[in-house]
Amino acid sequence: MAAATHGLYGKPPPELALAPAGAVQCSPLVAGAAAIESFADRSLESFTLLAPPGAVERRYVLAQALRALKPGGRLTALAPKDKGGSRLKKELEAFGCQTAETAKRHHRICMVVRPQAPQGLEAAIAEGAPRLHPKLGLWTQPGVFSWDRLDPGTALLVKHLPALEGAGADLGAGIGVLAHAVLASPRVSALTLVELDARAVEAARRNVDDPRARIVQADVRGLGETLSGLDFVVMNPPFHDGGREDKALGQAFIGVAAGALRKGGTLWLVANRHLPYEAVLGEAFAQTRLVAEAEGFKVYEARR
């Protein structure tokens, strides 16, 4: 990291903000990326970032970028207007930055020169940092899925999940809530947790203290035949990509689960009621049954 001179967070549209060649990617949603926290203080010449939509998460990322920039270093931050972009200028000014703002293609683009002594960085970083959540009883961090509450879909799946057995996987495992329920069965011999978000992966490593568990940072869609011959798969698959609803994302998870299971293996899936997963379940599995439907969610058991 000592050689890095330019930081990059996320994938800003190149026609709106083009990062310098060799910029080091540090988004937790990019497998293999550096951690934004790993940049040394006052070490970078520039930083280009697609700001996340959550307010606490966004201020954390902005503060980390300003911390890592040299005084006089340039920060370009952008976001869709309806996903935090309209607040960017005010948030940067709260850090003591003089901000030039432009608008293009429904995005707000803010450019600042890092002042000698930005204000409030430590507070924003502390607010967005990992923490042990008192109600969840788990390690978590603003920005990860359902970071400060038990997702009702996950709760519905846990309620109806039987005592599983054999080797399985939790696809899109988050901070490990489903894994706790699965590993409560002594008949489970192994569980692979697959999660893309590096922050959730680190939280899961602290939350799931079980020798049967293996935690992997990866995009589920790119697993290929990495997982095979499994007895079961559990999942609450995402259905947003880059902040936009993407039904194909959950459908891809179902396809990966089908490929990972042995004949007779089972998938336990929870999804929002409106998502059209029935057809792909019917194509990929020999048997499918609706187990429960409540609070806008549906739970399916599908057998290979």
Tab-separated table of N, CA and C in Angstrom, residues 139-296:
chain	number	residue	atom	x	y	z
A	139	TRP	N	-21.243	-8.887	15.561
A	139	TRP	CA	-20.435	-7.839	14.950
A	139	TRP	C	-21.049	-7.451	13.607
A	140	THR	N	-21.040	-6.165	13.326
A	140	THR	CA	-21.661	-5.665	12.114
A	140	THR	C	-21.041	-4.307	11.771
A	141	GLN	N	-21.482	-3.706	10.675
A	141	GLN	CA	-20.959	-2.398	10.267
A	141	GLN	C	-21.968	-1.729	9.347
A	142	PRO	N	-22.198	-0.431	9.511
A	142	PRO	CA	-23.088	0.272	8.592
A	142	PRO	C	-22.665	0.051	7.139
A	143	GLY	N	-23.650	-0.284	6.318
A	143	GLY	CA	-23.387	-0.560	4.911
A	143	GLY	C	-23.597	-1.996	4.526
A	144	VAL	N	-23.416	-2.929	5.469
A	144	VAL	CA	-23.686	-4.327	5.149
A	144	VAL	C	-25.192	-4.547	5.195
A	145	PHE	N	-25.652	-5.637	4.576
A	145	PHE	CA	-27.079	-5.912	4.498
A	145	PHE	C	-27.685	-6.032	5.896
A	146	SER	N	-28.759	-5.279	6.128
A	146	SER	CA	-29.514	-5.338	7.382
A	146	SER	C	-28.568	-5.250	8.583
A	147	TRP	N	-27.722	-4.230	8.572
A	147	TRP	CA	-26.606	-4.180	9.515
A	147	TRP	C	-27.034	-3.977	10.973
A	148	ASP	N	-28.216	-3.336	11.181
A	148	ASP	CA	-28.593	-3.001	12.548
A	148	ASP	C	-29.907	-3.632	12.994
A	149	ARG	N	-30.385	-4.636	12.243
A	149	ARG	CA	-31.636	-5.294	12.616
A	149	ARG	C	-31.667	-6.675	11.982
A	150	LEU	N	-32.499	-7.532	12.539
A	150	LEU	CA	-32.692	-8.852	11.944
A	150	LEU	C	-33.640	-8.696	10.765
A	151	ASP	N	-33.168	-9.002	9.569
A	151	ASP	CA	-33.995	-8.912	8.381
A	151	ASP	C	-35.208	-9.828	8.538
A	152	PRO	N	-36.431	-9.336	8.280
A	152	PRO	CA	-37.615	-10.181	8.489
A	152	PRO	C	-37.668	-11.406	7.585
A	153	GLY	N	-37.097	-11.316	6.388
A	153	GLY	CA	-37.045	-12.494	5.527
A	153	GLY	C	-36.154	-13.572	6.116
A	154	THR	N	-34.996	-13.164	6.611
A	154	THR	CA	-34.094	-14.111	7.254
A	154	THR	C	-34.753	-14.716	8.486
A	155	ALA	N	-35.452	-13.891	9.262
A	155	ALA	CA	-36.139	-14.397	10.458
A	155	ALA	C	-37.191	-15.434	10.092
A	156	LEU	N	-37.914	-15.214	8.980
A	156	LEU	CA	-38.933	-16.178	8.548
A	156	LEU	C	-38.290	-17.491	8.130
A	157	LEU	N	-37.163	-17.414	7.427
A	157	LEU	CA	-36.470	-18.631	7.015
A	157	LEU	C	-35.952	-19.396	8.232
A	158	VAL	N	-35.359	-18.695	9.175
A	158	VAL	CA	-34.858	-19.348	10.386
A	158	VAL	C	-35.999	-20.052	11.123
A	159	LYS	N	-37.162	-19.433	11.159
A	159	LYS	CA	-38.320	-19.996	11.858
A	159	LYS	C	-38.737	-21.338	11.261
A	160	HIS	N	-38.600	-21.487	9.949
A	160	HIS	CA	-39.082	-22.690	9.272
A	160	HIS	C	-37.955	-23.650	8.872
A	161	LEU	N	-36.727	-23.303	9.165
A	161	LEU	CA	-35.601	-24.144	8.778
A	161	LEU	C	-35.557	-25.402	9.641
A	162	PRO	N	-35.514	-26.585	9.030
A	162	PRO	CA	-35.399	-27.805	9.826
A	162	PRO	C	-33.962	-28.001	10.312
A	163	ALA	N	-33.754	-29.008	11.127
A	163	ALA	CA	-32.393	-29.377	11.530
A	163	ALA	C	-31.725	-30.042	10.325
A	164	LEU	N	-30.791	-29.345	9.732
A	164	LEU	CA	-30.132	-29.845	8.525
A	164	LEU	C	-29.024	-30.814	8.897
A	165	GLU	N	-28.539	-31.555	7.887
A	165	GLU	CA	-27.443	-32.489	8.132
A	165	GLU	C	-26.541	-32.575	6.916
A	166	GLY	N	-25.293	-32.955	7.180
A	166	GLY	CA	-24.327	-33.098	6.103
A	166	GLY	C	-23.581	-31.806	5.841
A	167	ALA	N	-23.069	-31.678	4.614
A	167	ALA	CA	-22.272	-30.517	4.216
A	167	ALA	C	-23.127	-29.573	3.390
A	168	GLY	N	-22.993	-28.280	3.659
A	168	GLY	CA	-23.817	-27.320	2.940
A	168	GLY	C	-23.137	-25.991	2.760
A	169	ALA	N	-23.900	-25.045	2.216
A	169	ALA	CA	-23.387	-23.701	1.959
A	169	ALA	C	-24.471	-22.680	2.246
A	170	ASP	N	-24.032	-21.510	2.663
A	170	ASP	CA	-24.889	-20.341	2.845
A	170	ASP	C	-24.419	-19.324	1.815
A	171	LEU	N	-25.229	-19.095	0.776
A	171	LEU	CA	-24.838	-18.212	-0.329
A	171	LEU	C	-25.359	-16.798	-0.064
A	172	GLY	N	-24.445	-15.843	-0.046
A	172	GLY	CA	-24.796	-14.491	0.362
A	172	GLY	C	-24.990	-14.451	1.861
A	173	ALA	N	-23.964	-14.897	2.580
A	173	ALA	CA	-24.098	-15.224	4.004
A	173	ALA	C	-24.190	-14.016	4.925
A	174	GLY	N	-23.845	-12.817	4.437
A	174	GLY	CA	-23.902	-11.649	5.297
A	174	GLY	C	-23.000	-11.791	6.511
A	175	ILE	N	-23.500	-11.346	7.661
A	175	ILE	CA	-22.680	-11.368	8.873
A	175	ILE	C	-22.806	-12.681	9.630
A	176	GLY	N	-23.587	-13.646	9.092
A	176	GLY	CA	-23.610	-14.980	9.684
A	176	GLY	C	-24.867	-15.343	10.437
A	177	VAL	N	-25.960	-14.608	10.234
A	177	VAL	CA	-27.193	-14.900	10.973
A	177	VAL	C	-27.732	-16.286	10.619
A	178	LEU	N	-27.874	-16.573	9.328
A	178	LEU	CA	-28.360	-17.888	8.914
A	178	LEU	C	-27.401	-18.999	9.341
A	179	ALA	N	-26.112	-18.714	9.267
A	179	ALA	CA	-25.114	-19.716	9.637
A	179	ALA	C	-25.305	-20.177	11.082
A	180	HIS	N	-25.636	-19.254	11.978
A	180	HIS	CA	-25.878	-19.625	13.371
A	180	HIS	C	-27.019	-20.633	13.464
A	181	ALA	N	-28.091	-20.388	12.703
A	181	ALA	CA	-29.229	-21.297	12.740
A	181	ALA	C	-28.871	-22.664	12.174
A	182	VAL	N	-28.120	-22.679	11.079
A	182	VAL	CA	-27.729	-23.945	10.452
A	182	VAL	C	-26.821	-24.746	11.376
A	183	LEU	N	-25.843	-24.094	11.954
A	183	LEU	CA	-24.847	-24.785	12.773
A	183	LEU	C	-25.394	-25.204	14.130
A	184	ALA	N	-26.620	-24.789	14.451
A	184	ALA	CA	-27.246	-25.274	15.684
A	184	ALA	C	-27.551	-26.762	15.605
A	185	SER	N	-27.593	-27.307	14.382
A	185	SER	CA	-27.819	-28.739	14.216
A	185	SER	C	-26.488	-29.485	14.324
A	186	PRO	N	-26.347	-30.400	15.259
A	186	PRO	CA	-25.091	-31.146	15.389
A	186	PRO	C	-24.837	-32.080	14.220
A	187	ARG	N	-25.879	-32.316	13.398
A	187	ARG	CA	-25.708	-33.217	12.265
A	187	ARG	C	-25.085	-32.527	11.052
A	188	VAL	N	-24.912	-31.224	11.131
A	188	VAL	CA	-24.219	-30.503	10.060
A	188	VAL	C	-22.727	-30.737	10.223
A	189	SER	N	-22.098	-31.240	9.159
A	189	SER	CA	-20.666	-31.570	9.232
A	189	SER	C	-19.785	-30.437	8.737
A	190	ALA	N	-20.288	-29.608	7.822
A	190	ALA	CA	-19.487	-28.518	7.267
A	190	ALA	C	-20.422	-27.484	6.659
A	191	LEU	N	-20.029	-26.213	6.748
A	191	LEU	CA	-20.814	-25.127	6.160
A	191	LEU	C	-19.861	-24.104	5.559
A	192	THR	N	-20.027	-23.848	4.261
A	192	THR	CA	-19.261	-22.812	3.584
A	192	THR	C	-20.108	-21.558	3.458
A	193	LEU	N	-19.631	-20.465	4.036
A	193	LEU	CA	-20.306	-19.183	3.946
A	193	LEU	C	-19.666	-18.398	2.805
A	194	VAL	N	-20.456	-18.006	1.815
A	194	VAL	CA	-19.952	-17.253	0.677
A	194	VAL	C	-20.586	-15.868	0.702
A	195	GLU	N	-19.747	-14.843	0.706
A	195	GLU	CA	-20.232	-13.467	0.792
A	195	GLU	C	-19.272	-12.549	0.042
A	196	LEU	N	-19.825	-11.610	-0.719
A	196	LEU	CA	-18.991	-10.682	-1.491
A	196	LEU	C	-18.496	-9.513	-0.658
A	197	ASP	N	-19.332	-8.960	0.202
A	197	ASP	CA	-18.997	-7.748	0.950
A	197	ASP	C	-17.909	-8.049	1.981
A	198	ALA	N	-16.749	-7.435	1.789
A	198	ALA	CA	-15.611	-7.707	2.670
A	198	ALA	C	-15.903	-7.335	4.116
A	199	ARG	N	-16.731	-6.320	4.327
A	199	ARG	CA	-17.082	-5.928	5.700
A	199	ARG	C	-17.897	-7.019	6.378
A	200	ALA	N	-18.848	-7.596	5.631
A	200	ALA	CA	-19.650	-8.691	6.188
A	200	ALA	C	-18.796	-9.928	6.433
A	201	VAL	N	-17.844	-10.171	5.527
A	201	VAL	CA	-16.944	-11.318	5.697
A	201	VAL	C	-16.169	-11.190	7.007
A	202	GLU	N	-15.613	-10.013	7.264
A	202	GLU	CA	-14.853	-9.811	8.497
A	202	GLU	C	-15.758	-9.953	9.720
A	203	ALA	N	-16.995	-9.442	9.626
A	203	ALA	CA	-17.933	-9.601	10.736
A	203	ALA	C	-18.276	-11.067	10.955
A	204	ALA	N	-18.518	-11.799	9.865
A	204	ALA	CA	-18.858	-13.221	9.989
A	204	ALA	C	-17.721	-14.002	10.626
A	205	ARG	N	-16.498	-13.644	10.330
A	205	ARG	CA	-15.357	-14.339	10.933
A	205	ARG	C	-15.331	-14.156	12.440
A	206	ARG	N	-15.860	-13.040	12.920
A	206	ARG	CA	-15.927	-12.807	14.364
A	206	ARG	C	-17.181	-13.440	14.960
A	207	ASN	N	-18.238	-13.518	14.165
A	207	ASN	CA	-19.522	-13.990	14.680
A	207	ASN	C	-19.673	-15.502	14.664
A	208	VAL	N	-19.054	-16.161	13.697
A	208	VAL	CA	-19.253	-17.601	13.515
A	208	VAL	C	-17.998	-18.336	13.973
A	209	ASP	N	-17.979	-18.662	15.233
A	209	ASP	CA	-16.821	-19.332	15.834
A	209	ASP	C	-17.140	-20.821	15.932
A	210	ASP	N	-16.956	-21.500	14.808
A	210	ASP	CA	-17.302	-22.921	14.741
A	210	ASP	C	-16.330	-23.595	13.782
A	211	PRO	N	-15.668	-24.670	14.201
A	211	PRO	CA	-14.684	-25.318	13.326
A	211	PRO	C	-15.288	-25.914	12.062
A	212	ARG	N	-16.601	-26.079	12.037
A	212	ARG	CA	-17.244	-26.627	10.835
A	212	ARG	C	-17.431	-25.561	9.760
A	213	ALA	N	-17.254	-24.299	10.100
A	213	ALA	CA	-17.540	-23.197	9.180
A	213	ALA	C	-16.298	-22.758	8.419
A	214	ARG	N	-16.475	-22.496	7.134
A	214	ARG	CA	-15.440	-21.916	6.274
A	214	ARG	C	-16.041	-20.695	5.598
A	215	ILE	N	-15.358	-19.553	5.684
A	215	ILE	CA	-15.897	-18.286	5.187
A	215	ILE	C	-15.071	-17.828	3.989
A	216	VAL	N	-15.750	-17.548	2.891
A	216	VAL	CA	-15.091	-17.221	1.631
A	216	VAL	C	-15.645	-15.906	1.097
A	217	GLN	N	-14.751	-14.983	0.730
A	217	GLN	CA	-15.205	-13.776	0.035
A	217	GLN	C	-15.208	-14.048	-1.465
A	218	ALA	N	-16.390	-13.990	-2.069
A	218	ALA	CA	-16.508	-14.245	-3.503
A	218	ALA	C	-17.871	-13.794	-3.979
A	219	ASP	N	-17.945	-13.501	-5.267
A	219	ASP	CA	-19.237	-13.264	-5.914
A	219	ASP	C	-19.836	-14.629	-6.213
A	220	VAL	N	-20.997	-14.905	-5.641
A	220	VAL	CA	-21.637	-16.216	-5.813
A	220	VAL	C	-21.757	-16.577	-7.284
A	221	ARG	N	-22.032	-15.590	-8.123
A	221	ARG	CA	-22.237	-15.848	-9.554
A	221	ARG	C	-20.989	-16.369	-10.243
A	222	GLY	N	-19.826	-16.167	-9.645
A	222	GLY	CA	-18.583	-16.616	-10.248
A	222	GLY	C	-18.031	-17.893	-9.648
A	223	LEU	N	-18.815	-18.597	-8.843
A	223	LEU	CA	-18.308	-19.787	-8.165
A	223	LEU	C	-18.054	-20.946	-9.117
A	224	GLY	N	-18.852	-21.044	-10.185
A	224	GLY	CA	-18.688	-22.166	-11.103
A	224	GLY	C	-18.874	-23.481	-10.378
A	225	GLU	N	-17.879	-24.379	-10.499
A	225	GLU	CA	-17.959	-25.697	-9.856
A	225	GLU	C	-17.150	-25.751	-8.567
A	226	THR	N	-16.879	-24.577	-7.990
A	226	THR	CA	-16.119	-24.540	-6.736
A	226	THR	C	-16.830	-25.310	-5.638
A	227	LEU	N	-18.159	-25.210	-5.616
A	227	LEU	CA	-18.964	-25.975	-4.668
A	227	LEU	C	-19.692	-27.074	-5.430
A	228	SER	N	-19.647	-28.286	-4.921
A	228	SER	CA	-20.338	-29.392	-5.587
A	228	SER	C	-20.612	-30.502	-4.571
A	229	GLY	N	-21.609	-31.319	-4.881
A	229	GLY	CA	-21.939	-32.474	-4.045
A	229	GLY	C	-22.476	-32.137	-2.681
A	230	LEU	N	-23.057	-30.940	-2.523
A	230	LEU	CA	-23.536	-30.524	-1.211
A	230	LEU	C	-24.875	-31.177	-0.873
A	231	ASP	N	-25.103	-31.325	0.420
A	231	ASP	CA	-26.368	-31.876	0.895
A	231	ASP	C	-27.452	-30.804	0.992
A	232	PHE	N	-27.060	-29.566	1.243
A	232	PHE	CA	-28.046	-28.496	1.379
A	232	PHE	C	-27.406	-27.146	1.052
A	233	VAL	N	-28.257	-26.208	0.685
A	233	VAL	CA	-27.884	-24.804	0.513
A	233	VAL	C	-28.978	-23.973	1.159
A	234	VAL	N	-28.584	-22.943	1.893
A	234	VAL	CA	-29.545	-21.977	2.432
A	234	VAL	C	-29.192	-20.609	1.874
A	235	MET	N	-30.201	-19.762	1.682
A	235	MET	CA	-29.871	-18.421	1.194
A	235	MET	C	-31.066	-17.474	1.257
A	236	ASN	N	-30.712	-16.227	1.464
A	236	ASN	CA	-31.606	-15.077	1.315
A	236	ASN	C	-30.926	-14.203	0.264
A	237	PRO	N	-31.120	-14.515	-1.018
A	237	PRO	CA	-30.294	-13.887	-2.057
A	237	PRO	C	-30.604	-12.408	-2.245
A	238	PRO	N	-29.601	-11.620	-2.595
A	238	PRO	CA	-29.843	-10.203	-2.876
A	238	PRO	C	-30.638	-10.040	-4.167
A	239	PHE	N	-31.320	-8.918	-4.266
A	239	PHE	CA	-32.005	-8.630	-5.523
A	239	PHE	C	-31.795	-7.173	-5.948
A	240	HIS	N	-30.711	-6.578	-5.433
A	240	HIS	CA	-30.291	-5.260	-5.885
A	240	HIS	C	-28.823	-5.335	-6.306
A	241	ASP	N	-28.503	-4.663	-7.386
A	241	ASP	CA	-27.132	-4.581	-7.875
A	241	ASP	C	-26.865	-3.125	-8.206
A	242	GLY	N	-25.885	-2.525	-7.495
A	242	GLY	CA	-25.619	-1.113	-7.709
A	242	GLY	C	-26.778	-0.225	-7.322
A	243	GLY	N	-27.599	-0.685	-6.360
A	243	GLY	CA	-28.716	0.101	-5.883
A	243	GLY	C	-29.991	-0.063	-6.680
A	244	ARG	N	-29.953	-0.795	-7.791
A	244	ARG	CA	-31.136	-0.997	-8.621
A	244	ARG	C	-31.622	-2.442	-8.502
A	245	GLU	N	-32.953	-2.621	-8.534
A	245	GLU	CA	-33.495	-3.969	-8.449
A	245	GLU	C	-33.084	-4.783	-9.665
A	246	ASP	N	-32.624	-5.996	-9.412
A	246	ASP	CA	-32.160	-6.881	-10.476
A	246	ASP	C	-32.653	-8.288	-10.162
A	247	LYS	N	-33.770	-8.663	-10.768
A	247	LYS	CA	-34.350	-9.989	-10.512
A	247	LYS	C	-33.419	-11.110	-10.952
A	248	ALA	N	-32.597	-10.836	-11.965
A	248	ALA	CA	-31.694	-11.866	-12.479
A	248	ALA	C	-30.630	-12.252	-11.452
A	249	LEU	N	-30.371	-11.382	-10.487
A	249	LEU	CA	-29.348	-11.665	-9.483
A	249	LEU	C	-29.761	-12.858	-8.627
A	250	GLY	N	-30.958	-12.818	-8.081
A	250	GLY	CA	-31.447	-13.944	-7.283
A	250	GLY	C	-31.612	-15.203	-8.111
A	251	GLN	N	-32.030	-15.040	-9.366
A	251	GLN	CA	-32.170	-16.196	-10.245
A	251	GLN	C	-30.817	-16.859	-10.492
A	252	ALA	N	-29.762	-16.042	-10.598
A	252	ALA	CA	-28.415	-16.590	-10.761
A	252	ALA	C	-27.977	-17.360	-9.519
A	253	PHE	N	-28.328	-16.861	-8.350
A	253	PHE	CA	-28.017	-17.569	-7.107
A	253	PHE	C	-28.685	-18.947	-7.105
A	254	ILE	N	-29.925	-19.004	-7.565
A	254	ILE	CA	-30.644	-20.282	-7.606
A	254	ILE	C	-29.937	-21.259	-8.532
A	255	GLY	N	-29.472	-20.776	-9.674
A	255	GLY	CA	-28.736	-21.632	-10.598
A	255	GLY	C	-27.452	-22.171	-9.999
A	256	VAL	N	-26.725	-21.322	-9.265
A	256	VAL	CA	-25.488	-21.769	-8.612
A	256	VAL	C	-25.804	-22.806	-7.535
A	257	ALA	N	-26.868	-22.560	-6.771
A	257	ALA	CA	-27.262	-23.526	-5.733
A	257	ALA	C	-27.592	-24.880	-6.340
A	258	ALA	N	-28.333	-24.876	-7.450
A	258	ALA	CA	-28.693	-26.139	-8.103
A	258	ALA	C	-27.451	-26.897	-8.551
A	259	GLY	N	-26.477	-26.176	-9.072
A	259	GLY	CA	-25.244	-26.820	-9.527
A	259	GLY	C	-24.380	-27.343	-8.394
A	260	ALA	N	-24.529	-26.745	-7.212
A	260	ALA	CA	-23.707	-27.154	-6.065
A	260	ALA	C	-24.278	-28.347	-5.319
A	261	LEU	N	-25.564	-28.639	-5.506
A	261	LEU	CA	-26.208	-29.697	-4.742
A	261	LEU	C	-26.091	-31.068	-5.412
A	262	ARG	N	-25.959	-32.092	-4.602
A	262	ARG	CA	-26.028	-33.465	-5.103
A	262	ARG	C	-27.470	-33.787	-5.455
A	263	LYS	N	-27.678	-34.881	-6.160
A	263	LYS	CA	-29.045	-35.346	-6.440
A	263	LYS	C	-29.726	-35.676	-5.118
A	264	GLY	N	-30.875	-35.112	-4.905
A	264	GLY	CA	-31.581	-35.284	-3.649
A	264	GLY	C	-31.274	-34.216	-2.625
A	265	GLY	N	-30.278	-33.377	-2.894
A	265	GLY	CA	-29.951	-32.277	-1.995
A	265	GLY	C	-31.039	-31.212	-2.012
A	266	THR	N	-31.074	-30.390	-0.960
A	266	THR	CA	-32.163	-29.436	-0.814
A	266	THR	C	-31.670	-27.993	-0.727
A	267	LEU	N	-32.468	-27.106	-1.310
A	267	LEU	CA	-32.271	-25.665	-1.197
A	267	LEU	C	-33.372	-25.099	-0.319
A	268	TRP	N	-32.971	-24.286	0.669
A	268	TRP	CA	-33.918	-23.524	1.474
A	268	TRP	C	-33.700	-22.053	1.148
A	269	LEU	N	-34.764	-21.428	0.633
A	269	LEU	CA	-34.670	-20.083	0.071
A	269	LEU	C	-35.768	-19.194	0.630
A	270	VAL	N	-35.418	-17.955	0.996
A	270	VAL	CA	-36.425	-16.950	1.308
A	270	VAL	C	-36.259	-15.811	0.317
A	271	ALA	N	-37.386	-15.244	-0.086
A	271	ALA	CA	-37.355	-14.164	-1.069
A	271	ALA	C	-38.550	-13.256	-0.859
A	272	ASN	N	-38.434	-12.020	-1.326
A	272	ASN	CA	-39.581	-11.124	-1.327
A	272	ASN	C	-40.702	-11.724	-2.181
A	273	ARG	N	-41.917	-11.532	-1.751
A	273	ARG	CA	-43.067	-12.165	-2.385
A	273	ARG	C	-43.168	-11.827	-3.877
A	274	HIS	N	-42.779	-10.609	-4.263
A	274	HIS	CA	-42.996	-10.185	-5.649
A	274	HIS	C	-41.957	-10.721	-6.623
A	275	LEU	N	-40.898	-11.344	-6.136
A	275	LEU	CA	-39.827	-11.767	-7.032
A	275	LEU	C	-40.191	-13.059	-7.768
A	276	PRO	N	-39.954	-13.112	-9.073
A	276	PRO	CA	-40.408	-14.243	-9.893
A	276	PRO	C	-39.399	-15.388	-9.940
A	277	TYR	N	-39.314	-16.142	-8.848
A	277	TYR	CA	-38.338	-17.218	-8.779
A	277	TYR	C	-38.942	-18.593	-9.066
A	278	GLU	N	-40.257	-18.679	-9.131
A	278	GLU	CA	-40.891	-19.985	-9.263
A	278	GLU	C	-40.469	-20.719	-10.539
A	279	ALA	N	-40.388	-19.984	-11.648
A	279	ALA	CA	-40.056	-20.634	-12.925
A	279	ALA	C	-38.652	-21.215	-12.898
A	280	VAL	N	-37.687	-20.445	-12.413
A	280	VAL	CA	-36.312	-20.944	-12.405
A	280	VAL	C	-36.148	-22.076	-11.398
A	281	LEU	N	-36.896	-22.033	-10.288
A	281	LEU	CA	-36.875	-23.153	-9.344
A	281	LEU	C	-37.437	-24.408	-10.003
A	282	GLY	N	-38.524	-24.255	-10.746
A	282	GLY	CA	-39.124	-25.391	-11.420
A	282	GLY	C	-38.223	-26.009	-12.467
A	283	GLU	N	-37.421	-25.178	-13.134
A	283	GLU	CA	-36.507	-25.679	-14.160
A	283	GLU	C	-35.292	-26.376	-13.557
A	284	ALA	N	-34.818	-25.883	-12.421
A	284	ALA	CA	-33.553	-26.365	-11.865
A	284	ALA	C	-33.714	-27.491	-10.855
A	285	PHE	N	-34.926	-27.674	-10.335
A	285	PHE	CA	-35.127	-28.639	-9.259
A	285	PHE	C	-36.243	-29.621	-9.614
A	286	ALA	N	-36.134	-30.824	-9.080
A	286	ALA	CA	-37.137	-31.866	-9.341
A	286	ALA	C	-38.436	-31.588	-8.602
A	287	GLN	N	-38.318	-31.031	-7.390
A	287	GLN	CA	-39.501	-30.756	-6.569
A	287	GLN	C	-39.330	-29.400	-5.895
A	288	THR	N	-40.407	-28.650	-5.837
A	288	THR	CA	-40.400	-27.365	-5.145
A	288	THR	C	-41.691	-27.220	-4.370
A	289	ARG	N	-41.588	-26.763	-3.126
A	289	ARG	CA	-42.815	-26.508	-2.364
A	289	ARG	C	-42.683	-25.183	-1.609
A	290	LEU	N	-43.801	-24.460	-1.563
A	290	LEU	CA	-43.888	-23.240	-0.778
A	290	LEU	C	-44.118	-23.624	0.674
A	291	VAL	N	-43.173	-23.288	1.526
A	291	VAL	CA	-43.234	-23.685	2.932
A	291	VAL	C	-43.988	-22.664	3.772
A	292	ALA	N	-43.764	-21.372	3.485
A	292	ALA	CA	-44.395	-20.327	4.293
A	292	ALA	C	-44.475	-19.046	3.475
A	293	GLU	N	-45.456	-18.221	3.822
A	293	GLU	CA	-45.613	-16.911	3.193
A	293	GLU	C	-46.148	-15.959	4.244
A	294	ALA	N	-45.371	-14.912	4.551
A	294	ALA	CA	-45.776	-13.972	5.599
A	294	ALA	C	-44.973	-12.689	5.475
A	295	GLU	N	-45.586	-11.576	5.851
A	295	GLU	CA	-44.911	-10.283	5.941
A	295	GLU	C	-44.180	-9.904	4.658
A	296	GLY	N	-44.754	-10.285	3.531
A	296	GLY	CA	-44.155	-9.911	2.258
A	296	GLY	C	-43.051	-10.824	1.781
